[in-house]
mmCIF file with all atom_site columns, C-alpha atoms in Angstrom:
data_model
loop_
_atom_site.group_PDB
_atom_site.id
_atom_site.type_symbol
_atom_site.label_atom_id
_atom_site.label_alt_id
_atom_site.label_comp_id
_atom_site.label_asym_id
_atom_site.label_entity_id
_atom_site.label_seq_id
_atom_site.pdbx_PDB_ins_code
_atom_site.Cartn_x
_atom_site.Cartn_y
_atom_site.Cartn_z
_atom_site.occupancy
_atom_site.B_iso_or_equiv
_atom_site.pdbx_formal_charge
_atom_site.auth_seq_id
_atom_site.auth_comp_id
_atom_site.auth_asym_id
_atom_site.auth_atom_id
_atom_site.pdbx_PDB_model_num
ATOM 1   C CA . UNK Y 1 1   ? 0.000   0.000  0.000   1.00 0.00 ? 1   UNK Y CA 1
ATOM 2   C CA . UNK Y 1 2   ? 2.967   2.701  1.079   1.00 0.00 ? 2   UNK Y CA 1
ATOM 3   C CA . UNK Y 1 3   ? 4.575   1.625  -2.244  1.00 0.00 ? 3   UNK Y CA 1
ATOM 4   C CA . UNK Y 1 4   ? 1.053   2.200  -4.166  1.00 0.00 ? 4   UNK Y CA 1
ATOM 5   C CA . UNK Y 1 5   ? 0.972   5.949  -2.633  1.00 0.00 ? 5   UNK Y CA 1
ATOM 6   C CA . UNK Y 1 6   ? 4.897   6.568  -2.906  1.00 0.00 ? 6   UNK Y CA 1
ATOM 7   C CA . UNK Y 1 7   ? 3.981   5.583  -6.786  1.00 0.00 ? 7   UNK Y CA 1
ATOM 8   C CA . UNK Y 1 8   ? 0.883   8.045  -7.080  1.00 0.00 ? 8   UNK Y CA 1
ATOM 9   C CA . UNK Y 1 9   ? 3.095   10.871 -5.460  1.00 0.00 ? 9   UNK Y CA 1
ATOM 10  C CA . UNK Y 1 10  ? 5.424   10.661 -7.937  1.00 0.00 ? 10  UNK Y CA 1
ATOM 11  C CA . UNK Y 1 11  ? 3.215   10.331 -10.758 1.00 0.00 ? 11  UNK Y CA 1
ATOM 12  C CA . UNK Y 1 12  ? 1.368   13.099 -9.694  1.00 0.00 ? 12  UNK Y CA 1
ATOM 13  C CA . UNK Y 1 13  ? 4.766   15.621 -8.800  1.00 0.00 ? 13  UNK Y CA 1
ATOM 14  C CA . UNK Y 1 14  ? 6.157   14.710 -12.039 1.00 0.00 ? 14  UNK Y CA 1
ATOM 15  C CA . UNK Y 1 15  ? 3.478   15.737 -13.907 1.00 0.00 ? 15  UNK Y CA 1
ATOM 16  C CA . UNK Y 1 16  ? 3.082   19.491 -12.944 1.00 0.00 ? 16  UNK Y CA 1
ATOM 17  C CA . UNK Y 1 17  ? 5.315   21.651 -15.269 1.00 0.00 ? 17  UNK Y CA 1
ATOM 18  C CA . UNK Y 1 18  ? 5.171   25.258 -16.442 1.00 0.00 ? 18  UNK Y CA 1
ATOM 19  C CA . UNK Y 1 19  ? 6.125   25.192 -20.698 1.00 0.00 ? 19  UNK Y CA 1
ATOM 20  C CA . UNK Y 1 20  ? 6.818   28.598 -21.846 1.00 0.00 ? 20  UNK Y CA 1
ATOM 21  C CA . UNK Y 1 21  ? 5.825   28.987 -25.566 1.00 0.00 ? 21  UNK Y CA 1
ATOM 22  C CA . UNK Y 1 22  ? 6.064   30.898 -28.906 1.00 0.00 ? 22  UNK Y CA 1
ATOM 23  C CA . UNK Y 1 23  ? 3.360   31.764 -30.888 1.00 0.00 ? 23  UNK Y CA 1
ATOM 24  C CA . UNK Y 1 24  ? 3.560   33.255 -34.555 1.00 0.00 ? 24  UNK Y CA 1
ATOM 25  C CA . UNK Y 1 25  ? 1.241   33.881 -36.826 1.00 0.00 ? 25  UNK Y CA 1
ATOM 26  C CA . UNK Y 1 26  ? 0.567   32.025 -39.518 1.00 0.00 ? 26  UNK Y CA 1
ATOM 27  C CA . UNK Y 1 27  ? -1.717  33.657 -42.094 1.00 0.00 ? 27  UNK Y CA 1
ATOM 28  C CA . UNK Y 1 28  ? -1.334  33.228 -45.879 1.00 0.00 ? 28  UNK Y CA 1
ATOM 29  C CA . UNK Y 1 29  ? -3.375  36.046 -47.181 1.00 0.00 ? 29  UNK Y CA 1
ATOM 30  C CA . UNK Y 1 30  ? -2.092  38.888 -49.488 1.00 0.00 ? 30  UNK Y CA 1
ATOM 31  C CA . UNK Y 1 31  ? -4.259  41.652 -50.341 1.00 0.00 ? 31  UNK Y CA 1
ATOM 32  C CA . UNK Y 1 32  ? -2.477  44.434 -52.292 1.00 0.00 ? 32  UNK Y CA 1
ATOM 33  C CA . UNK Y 1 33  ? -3.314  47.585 -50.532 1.00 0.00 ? 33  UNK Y CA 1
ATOM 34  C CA . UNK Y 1 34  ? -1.172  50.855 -49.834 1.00 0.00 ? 34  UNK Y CA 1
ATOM 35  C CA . UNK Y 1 35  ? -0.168  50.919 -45.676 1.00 0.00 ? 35  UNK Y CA 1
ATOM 36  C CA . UNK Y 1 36  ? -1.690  52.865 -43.823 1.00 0.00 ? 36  UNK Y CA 1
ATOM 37  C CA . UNK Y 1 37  ? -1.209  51.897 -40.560 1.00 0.00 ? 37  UNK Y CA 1
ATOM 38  C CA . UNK Y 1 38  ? 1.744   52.506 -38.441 1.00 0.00 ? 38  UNK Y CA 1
ATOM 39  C CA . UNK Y 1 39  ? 1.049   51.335 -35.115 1.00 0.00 ? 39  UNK Y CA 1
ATOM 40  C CA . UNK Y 1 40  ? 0.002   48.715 -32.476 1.00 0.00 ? 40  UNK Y CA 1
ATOM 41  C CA . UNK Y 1 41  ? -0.896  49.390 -29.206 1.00 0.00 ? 41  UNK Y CA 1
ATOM 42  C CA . UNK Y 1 42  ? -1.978  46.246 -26.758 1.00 0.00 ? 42  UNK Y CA 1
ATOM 43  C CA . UNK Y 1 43  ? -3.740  46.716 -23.621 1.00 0.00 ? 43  UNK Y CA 1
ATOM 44  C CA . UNK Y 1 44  ? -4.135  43.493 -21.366 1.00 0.00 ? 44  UNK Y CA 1
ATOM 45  C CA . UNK Y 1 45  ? -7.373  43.058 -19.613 1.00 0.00 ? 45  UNK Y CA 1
ATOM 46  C CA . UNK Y 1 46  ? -7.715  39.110 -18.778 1.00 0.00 ? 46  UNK Y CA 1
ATOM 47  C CA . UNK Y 1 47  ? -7.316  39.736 -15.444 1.00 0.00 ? 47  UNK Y CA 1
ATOM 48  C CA . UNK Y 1 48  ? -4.649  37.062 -15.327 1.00 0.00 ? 48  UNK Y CA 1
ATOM 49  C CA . UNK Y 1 49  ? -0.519  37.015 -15.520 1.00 0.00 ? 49  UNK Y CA 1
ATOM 50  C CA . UNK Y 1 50  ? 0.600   38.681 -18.215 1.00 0.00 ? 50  UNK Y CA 1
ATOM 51  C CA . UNK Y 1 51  ? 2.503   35.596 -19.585 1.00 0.00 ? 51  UNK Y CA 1
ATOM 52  C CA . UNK Y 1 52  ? -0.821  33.421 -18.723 1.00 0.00 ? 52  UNK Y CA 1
ATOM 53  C CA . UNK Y 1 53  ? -1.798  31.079 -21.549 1.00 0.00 ? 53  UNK Y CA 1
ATOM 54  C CA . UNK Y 1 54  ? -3.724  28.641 -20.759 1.00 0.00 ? 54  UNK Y CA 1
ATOM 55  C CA . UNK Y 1 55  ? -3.294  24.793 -18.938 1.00 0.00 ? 55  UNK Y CA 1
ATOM 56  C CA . UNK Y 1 56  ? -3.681  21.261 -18.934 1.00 0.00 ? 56  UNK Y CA 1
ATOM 57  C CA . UNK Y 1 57  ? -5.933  20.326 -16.004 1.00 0.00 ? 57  UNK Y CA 1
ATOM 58  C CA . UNK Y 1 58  ? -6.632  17.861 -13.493 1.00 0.00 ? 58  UNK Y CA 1
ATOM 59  C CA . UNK Y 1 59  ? -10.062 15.995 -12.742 1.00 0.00 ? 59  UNK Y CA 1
ATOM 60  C CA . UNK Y 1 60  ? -10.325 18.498 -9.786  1.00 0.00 ? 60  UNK Y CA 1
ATOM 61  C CA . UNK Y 1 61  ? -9.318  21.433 -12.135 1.00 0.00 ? 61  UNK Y CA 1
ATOM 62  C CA . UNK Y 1 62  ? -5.853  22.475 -11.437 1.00 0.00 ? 62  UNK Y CA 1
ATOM 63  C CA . UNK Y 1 63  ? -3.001  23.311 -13.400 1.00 0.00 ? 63  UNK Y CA 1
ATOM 64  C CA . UNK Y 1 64  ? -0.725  20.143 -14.135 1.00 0.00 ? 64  UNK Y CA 1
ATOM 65  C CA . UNK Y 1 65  ? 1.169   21.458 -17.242 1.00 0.00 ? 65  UNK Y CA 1
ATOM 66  C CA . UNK Y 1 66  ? 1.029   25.186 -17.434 1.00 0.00 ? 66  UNK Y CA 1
ATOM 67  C CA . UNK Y 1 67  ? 1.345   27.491 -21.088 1.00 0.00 ? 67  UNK Y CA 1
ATOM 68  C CA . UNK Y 1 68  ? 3.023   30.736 -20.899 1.00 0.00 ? 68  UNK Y CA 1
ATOM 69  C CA . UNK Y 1 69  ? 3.987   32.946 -23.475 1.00 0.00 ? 69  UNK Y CA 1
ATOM 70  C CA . UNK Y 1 70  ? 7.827   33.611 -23.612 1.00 0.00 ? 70  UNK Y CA 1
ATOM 71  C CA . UNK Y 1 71  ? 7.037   37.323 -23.629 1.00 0.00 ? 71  UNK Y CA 1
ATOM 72  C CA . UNK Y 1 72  ? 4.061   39.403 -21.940 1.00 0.00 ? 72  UNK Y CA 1
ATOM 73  C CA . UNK Y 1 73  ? 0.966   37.760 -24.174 1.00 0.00 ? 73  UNK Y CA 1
ATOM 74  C CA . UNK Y 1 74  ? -0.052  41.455 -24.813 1.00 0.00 ? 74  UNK Y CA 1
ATOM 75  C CA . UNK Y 1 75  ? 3.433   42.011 -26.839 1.00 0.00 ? 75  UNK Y CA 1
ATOM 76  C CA . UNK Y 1 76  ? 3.186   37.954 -28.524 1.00 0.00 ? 76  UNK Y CA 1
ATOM 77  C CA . UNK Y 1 77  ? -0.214  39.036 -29.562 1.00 0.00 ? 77  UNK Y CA 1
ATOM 78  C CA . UNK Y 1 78  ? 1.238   42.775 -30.682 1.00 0.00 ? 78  UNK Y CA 1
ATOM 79  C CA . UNK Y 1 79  ? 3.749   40.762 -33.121 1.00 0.00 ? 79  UNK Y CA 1
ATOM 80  C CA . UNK Y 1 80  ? 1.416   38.625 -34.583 1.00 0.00 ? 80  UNK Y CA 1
ATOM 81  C CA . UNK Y 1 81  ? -1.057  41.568 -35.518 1.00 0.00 ? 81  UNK Y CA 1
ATOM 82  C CA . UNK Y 1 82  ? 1.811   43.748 -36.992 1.00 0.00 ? 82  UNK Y CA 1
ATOM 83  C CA . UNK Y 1 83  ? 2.813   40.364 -39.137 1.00 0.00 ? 83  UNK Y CA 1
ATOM 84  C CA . UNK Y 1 84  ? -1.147  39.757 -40.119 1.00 0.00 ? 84  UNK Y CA 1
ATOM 85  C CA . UNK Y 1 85  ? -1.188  43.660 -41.266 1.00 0.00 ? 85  UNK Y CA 1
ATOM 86  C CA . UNK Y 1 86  ? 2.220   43.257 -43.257 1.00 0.00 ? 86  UNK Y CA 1
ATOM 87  C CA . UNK Y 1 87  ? 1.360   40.265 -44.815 1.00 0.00 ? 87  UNK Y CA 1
ATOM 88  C CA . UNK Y 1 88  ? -1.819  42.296 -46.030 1.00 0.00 ? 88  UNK Y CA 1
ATOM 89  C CA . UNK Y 1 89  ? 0.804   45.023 -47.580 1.00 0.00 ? 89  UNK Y CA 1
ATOM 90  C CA . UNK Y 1 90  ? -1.367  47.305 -44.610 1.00 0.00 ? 90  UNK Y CA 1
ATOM 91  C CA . UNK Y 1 91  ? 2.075   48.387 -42.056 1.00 0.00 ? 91  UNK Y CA 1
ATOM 92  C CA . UNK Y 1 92  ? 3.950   50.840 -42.001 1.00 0.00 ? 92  UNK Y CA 1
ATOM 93  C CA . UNK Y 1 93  ? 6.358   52.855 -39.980 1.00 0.00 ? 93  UNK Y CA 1
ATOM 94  C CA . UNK Y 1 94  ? 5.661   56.021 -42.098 1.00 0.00 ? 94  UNK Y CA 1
ATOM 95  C CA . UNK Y 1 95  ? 4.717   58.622 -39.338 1.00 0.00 ? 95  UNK Y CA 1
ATOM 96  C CA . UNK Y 1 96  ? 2.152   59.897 -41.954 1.00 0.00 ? 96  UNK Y CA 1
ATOM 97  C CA . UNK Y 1 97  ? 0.247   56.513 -42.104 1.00 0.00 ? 97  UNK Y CA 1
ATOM 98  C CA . UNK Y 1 98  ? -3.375  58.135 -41.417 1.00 0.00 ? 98  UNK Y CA 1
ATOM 99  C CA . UNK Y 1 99  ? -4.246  54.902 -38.923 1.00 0.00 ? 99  UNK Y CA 1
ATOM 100 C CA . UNK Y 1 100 ? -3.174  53.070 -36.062 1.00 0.00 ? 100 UNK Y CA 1
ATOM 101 C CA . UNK Y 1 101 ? -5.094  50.244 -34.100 1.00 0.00 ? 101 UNK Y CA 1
ATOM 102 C CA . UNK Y 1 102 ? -5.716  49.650 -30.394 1.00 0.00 ? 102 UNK Y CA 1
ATOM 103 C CA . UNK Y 1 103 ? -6.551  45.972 -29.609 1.00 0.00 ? 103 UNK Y CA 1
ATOM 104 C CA . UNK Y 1 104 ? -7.519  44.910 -25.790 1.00 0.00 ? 104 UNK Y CA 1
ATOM 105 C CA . UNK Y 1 105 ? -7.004  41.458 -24.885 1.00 0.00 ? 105 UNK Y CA 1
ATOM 106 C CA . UNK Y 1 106 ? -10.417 40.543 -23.081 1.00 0.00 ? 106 UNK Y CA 1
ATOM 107 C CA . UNK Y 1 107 ? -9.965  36.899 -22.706 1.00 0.00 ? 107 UNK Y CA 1
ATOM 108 C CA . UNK Y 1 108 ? -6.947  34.749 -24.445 1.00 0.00 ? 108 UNK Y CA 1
ATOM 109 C CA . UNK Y 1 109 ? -6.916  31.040 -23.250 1.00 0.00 ? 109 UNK Y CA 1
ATOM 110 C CA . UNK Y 1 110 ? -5.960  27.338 -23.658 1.00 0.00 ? 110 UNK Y CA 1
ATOM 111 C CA . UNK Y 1 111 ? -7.214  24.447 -21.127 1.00 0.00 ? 111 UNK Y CA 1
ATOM 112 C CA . UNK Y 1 112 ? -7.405  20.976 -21.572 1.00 0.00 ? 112 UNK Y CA 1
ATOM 113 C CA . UNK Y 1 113 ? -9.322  18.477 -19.093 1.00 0.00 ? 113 UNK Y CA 1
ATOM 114 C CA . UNK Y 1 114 ? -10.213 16.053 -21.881 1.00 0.00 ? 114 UNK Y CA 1
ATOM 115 C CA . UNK Y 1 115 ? -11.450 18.311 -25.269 1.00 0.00 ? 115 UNK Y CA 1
ATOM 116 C CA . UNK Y 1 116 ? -8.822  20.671 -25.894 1.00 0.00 ? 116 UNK Y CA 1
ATOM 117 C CA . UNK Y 1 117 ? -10.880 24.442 -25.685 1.00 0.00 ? 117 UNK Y CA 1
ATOM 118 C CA . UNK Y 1 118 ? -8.747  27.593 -26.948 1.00 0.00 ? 118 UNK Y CA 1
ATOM 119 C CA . UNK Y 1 119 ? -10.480 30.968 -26.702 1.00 0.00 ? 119 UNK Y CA 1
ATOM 120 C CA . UNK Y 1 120 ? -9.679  34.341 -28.179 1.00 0.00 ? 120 UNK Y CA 1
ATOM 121 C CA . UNK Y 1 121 ? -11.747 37.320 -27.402 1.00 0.00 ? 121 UNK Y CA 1
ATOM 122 C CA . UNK Y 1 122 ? -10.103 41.223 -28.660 1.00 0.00 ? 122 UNK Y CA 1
ATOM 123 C CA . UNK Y 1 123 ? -11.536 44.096 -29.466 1.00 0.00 ? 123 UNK Y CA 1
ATOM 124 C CA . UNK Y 1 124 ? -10.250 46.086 -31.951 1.00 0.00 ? 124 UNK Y CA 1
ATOM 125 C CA . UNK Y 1 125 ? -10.351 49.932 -32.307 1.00 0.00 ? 125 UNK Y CA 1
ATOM 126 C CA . UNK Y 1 126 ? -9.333  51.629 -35.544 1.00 0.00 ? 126 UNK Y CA 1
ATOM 127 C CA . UNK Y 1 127 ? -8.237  55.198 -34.827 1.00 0.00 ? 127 UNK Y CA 1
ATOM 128 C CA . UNK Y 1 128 ? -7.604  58.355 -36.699 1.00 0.00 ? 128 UNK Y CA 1
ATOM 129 C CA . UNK Y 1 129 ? -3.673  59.851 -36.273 1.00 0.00 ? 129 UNK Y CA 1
ATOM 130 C CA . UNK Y 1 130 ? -4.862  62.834 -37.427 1.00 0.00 ? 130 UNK Y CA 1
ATOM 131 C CA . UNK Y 1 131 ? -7.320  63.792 -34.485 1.00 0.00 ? 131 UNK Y CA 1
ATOM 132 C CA . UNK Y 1 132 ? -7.406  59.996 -32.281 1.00 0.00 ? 132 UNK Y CA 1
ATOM 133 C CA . UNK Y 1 133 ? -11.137 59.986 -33.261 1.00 0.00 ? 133 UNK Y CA 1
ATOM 134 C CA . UNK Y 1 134 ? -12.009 55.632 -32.998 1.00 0.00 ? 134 UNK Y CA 1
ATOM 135 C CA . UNK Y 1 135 ? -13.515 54.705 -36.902 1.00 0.00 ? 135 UNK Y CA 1
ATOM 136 C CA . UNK Y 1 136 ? -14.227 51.247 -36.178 1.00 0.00 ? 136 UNK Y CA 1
ATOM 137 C CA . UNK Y 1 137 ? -14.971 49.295 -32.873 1.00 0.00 ? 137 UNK Y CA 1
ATOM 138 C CA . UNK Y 1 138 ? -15.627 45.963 -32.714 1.00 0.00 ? 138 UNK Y CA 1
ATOM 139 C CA . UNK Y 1 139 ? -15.348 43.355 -30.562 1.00 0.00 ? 139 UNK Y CA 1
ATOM 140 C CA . UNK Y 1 140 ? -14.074 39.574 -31.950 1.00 0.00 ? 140 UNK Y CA 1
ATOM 141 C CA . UNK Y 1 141 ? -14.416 36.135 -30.572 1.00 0.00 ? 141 UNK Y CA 1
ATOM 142 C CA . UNK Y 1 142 ? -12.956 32.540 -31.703 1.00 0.00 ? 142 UNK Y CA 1
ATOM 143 C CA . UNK Y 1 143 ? -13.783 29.800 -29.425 1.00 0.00 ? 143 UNK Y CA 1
ATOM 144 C CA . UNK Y 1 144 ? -12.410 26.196 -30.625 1.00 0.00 ? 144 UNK Y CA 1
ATOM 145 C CA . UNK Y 1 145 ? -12.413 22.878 -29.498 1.00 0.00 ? 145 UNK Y CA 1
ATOM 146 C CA . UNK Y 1 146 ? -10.632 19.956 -30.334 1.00 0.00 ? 146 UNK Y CA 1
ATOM 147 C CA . UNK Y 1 147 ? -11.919 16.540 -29.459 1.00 0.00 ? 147 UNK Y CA 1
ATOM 148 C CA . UNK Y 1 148 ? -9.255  14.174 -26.509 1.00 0.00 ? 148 UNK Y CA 1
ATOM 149 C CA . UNK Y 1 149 ? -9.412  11.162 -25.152 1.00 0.00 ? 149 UNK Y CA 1
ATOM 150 C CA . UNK Y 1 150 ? -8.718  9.602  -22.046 1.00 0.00 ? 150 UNK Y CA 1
ATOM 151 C CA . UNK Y 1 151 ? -5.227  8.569  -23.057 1.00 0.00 ? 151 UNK Y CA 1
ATOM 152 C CA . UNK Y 1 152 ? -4.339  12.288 -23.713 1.00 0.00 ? 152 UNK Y CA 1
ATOM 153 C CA . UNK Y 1 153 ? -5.384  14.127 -20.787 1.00 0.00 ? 153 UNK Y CA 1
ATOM 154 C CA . UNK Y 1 154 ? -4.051  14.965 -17.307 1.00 0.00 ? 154 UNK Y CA 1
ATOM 155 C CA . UNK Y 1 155 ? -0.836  13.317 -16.853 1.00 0.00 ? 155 UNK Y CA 1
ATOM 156 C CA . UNK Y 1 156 ? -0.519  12.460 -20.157 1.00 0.00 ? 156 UNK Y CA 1
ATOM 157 C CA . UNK Y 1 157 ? -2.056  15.746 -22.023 1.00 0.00 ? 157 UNK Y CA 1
ATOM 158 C CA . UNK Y 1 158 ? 0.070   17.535 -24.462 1.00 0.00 ? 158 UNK Y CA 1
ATOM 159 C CA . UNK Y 1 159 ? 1.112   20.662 -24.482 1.00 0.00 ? 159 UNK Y CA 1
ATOM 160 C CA . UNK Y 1 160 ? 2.171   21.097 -28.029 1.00 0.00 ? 160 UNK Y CA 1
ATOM 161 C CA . UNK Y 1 161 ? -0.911  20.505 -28.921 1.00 0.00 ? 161 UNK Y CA 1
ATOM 162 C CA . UNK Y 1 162 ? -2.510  22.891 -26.745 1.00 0.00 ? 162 UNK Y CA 1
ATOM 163 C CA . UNK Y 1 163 ? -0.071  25.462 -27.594 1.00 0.00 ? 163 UNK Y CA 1
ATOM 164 C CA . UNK Y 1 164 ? -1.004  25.104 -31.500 1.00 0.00 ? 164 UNK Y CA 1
ATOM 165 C CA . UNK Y 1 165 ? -5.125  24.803 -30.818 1.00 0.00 ? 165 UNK Y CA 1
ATOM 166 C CA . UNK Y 1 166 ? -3.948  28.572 -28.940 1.00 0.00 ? 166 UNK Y CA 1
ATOM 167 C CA . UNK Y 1 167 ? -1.911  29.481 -31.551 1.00 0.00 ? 167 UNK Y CA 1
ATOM 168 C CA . UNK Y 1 168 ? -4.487  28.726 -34.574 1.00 0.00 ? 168 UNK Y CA 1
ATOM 169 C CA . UNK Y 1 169 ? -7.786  30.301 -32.373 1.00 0.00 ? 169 UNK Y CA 1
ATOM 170 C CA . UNK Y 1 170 ? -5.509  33.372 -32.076 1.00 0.00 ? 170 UNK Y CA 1
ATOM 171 C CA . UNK Y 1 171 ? -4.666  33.611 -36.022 1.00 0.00 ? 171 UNK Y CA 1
ATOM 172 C CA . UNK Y 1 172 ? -8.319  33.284 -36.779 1.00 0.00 ? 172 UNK Y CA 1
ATOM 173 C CA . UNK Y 1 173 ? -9.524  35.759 -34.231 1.00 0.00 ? 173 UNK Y CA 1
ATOM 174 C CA . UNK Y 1 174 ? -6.556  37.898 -36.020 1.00 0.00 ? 174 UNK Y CA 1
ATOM 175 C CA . UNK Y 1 175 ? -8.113  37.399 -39.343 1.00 0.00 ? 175 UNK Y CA 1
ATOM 176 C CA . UNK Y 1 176 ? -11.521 37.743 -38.625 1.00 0.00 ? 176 UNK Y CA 1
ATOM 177 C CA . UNK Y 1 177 ? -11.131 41.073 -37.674 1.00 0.00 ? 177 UNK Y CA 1
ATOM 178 C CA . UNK Y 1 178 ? -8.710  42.596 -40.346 1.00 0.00 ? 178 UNK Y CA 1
ATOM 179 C CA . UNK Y 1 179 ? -11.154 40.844 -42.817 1.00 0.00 ? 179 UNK Y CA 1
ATOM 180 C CA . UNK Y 1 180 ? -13.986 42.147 -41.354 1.00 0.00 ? 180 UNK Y CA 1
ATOM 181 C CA . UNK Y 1 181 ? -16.307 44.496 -44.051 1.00 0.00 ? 181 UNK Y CA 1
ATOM 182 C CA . UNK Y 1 182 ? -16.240 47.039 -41.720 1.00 0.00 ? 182 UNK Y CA 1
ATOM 183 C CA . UNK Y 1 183 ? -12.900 47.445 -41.059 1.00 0.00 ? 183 UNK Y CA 1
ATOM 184 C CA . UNK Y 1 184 ? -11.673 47.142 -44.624 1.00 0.00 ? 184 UNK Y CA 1
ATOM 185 C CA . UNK Y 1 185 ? -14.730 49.616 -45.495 1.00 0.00 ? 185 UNK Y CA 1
ATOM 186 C CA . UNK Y 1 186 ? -13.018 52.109 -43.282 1.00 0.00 ? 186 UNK Y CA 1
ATOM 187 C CA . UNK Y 1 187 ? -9.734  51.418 -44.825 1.00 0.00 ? 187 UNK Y CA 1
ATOM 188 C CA . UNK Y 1 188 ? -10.681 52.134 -48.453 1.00 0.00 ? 188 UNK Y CA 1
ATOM 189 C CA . UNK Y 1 189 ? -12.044 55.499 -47.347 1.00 0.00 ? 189 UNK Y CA 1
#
């Protein structure tokens, strides 16, 4: 019996781990425009750390493998915008460029107790350099889930694929809003 708990003990202790991750953006549209924005700002209202991704959880709900971003999520989540916009032909760092954008992290997370859930929730605000007056406001959500099973959970969950459920809800939360009608409407004015 002492042998059976000295097992579970370690079992359990060698499970909990904290993976700090990358995450890049990964789009693969083009759209030949003329940039015309020239900044990024990122404000981070989760409520949460700053590097906080997401986790892989126990029955009872706590963190056994931990996902952090290897720099402030709000600054991650910066880079990936700027690459979505240049990959559009939309950044610059012309002082001139007429727009800038201010996203707010509301709610960016990963957890895993069996289904593997990401979540992405920003709002985006489109404002005028000229006189700071917001164009466009709107508010974006991705929620995904991706179907475990009981040999990949807990103990045994894995964090890469976590990390890339994150990484791909975040890309299409990205893309949903520079693609948005709205947005581009207020871009062609």
């Amino acid at each position: 019996m002492l042998n059976r708990l000295i097992l579970l003990a370690t079992l359990m202790l060698s499970g909990c781990s904290t993976h700090y991750v990358n995450l890049t953006y990964k789009g693969h549209h083009v759209i030949q425009k003329t940039p015309i924005i020239n900044k990024v700002t990122v404000y981070d209202e989760r409520g949460t750390d700053k590097d906080w991704l997401g986790a892989i959880r126990h029955g009872w709900g706590g963190s056994l493998k931990t996902l952090r971003t290897k720099t402030v999520t709000s600054d991650t989540i910066k880079g990936m915008y700027i690459d979505a916009l240049k990959q559009r032909n939309l950044y610059t760092s012309d002082d001139q460029a007429p727009y800038r954008i201010v996203l707010t992290l509301m709610k960016v997370d990963a957890s895993q107790y069996v289904n593997r859930e990401a979540t992405a929730s920003i709002k985006v605000d489109l404002l005028n350099n000229i006189d700071s007056k917001v164009v466009f406001s709107q508010l974006f959500d991705n929620y995904q889930v991706s179907d475990g099973n009981g040999f990949d959970t807990a103990f045994f969950g894995n964090v890469g694929k976590l990390r890339l459920l994150a990484e791909e809800t975040i890309n299409q939360t990205i893309d949903k809003s520079i693609e948005n009608d709205g947005f581009t409407q207020k871009l062609m004015k």
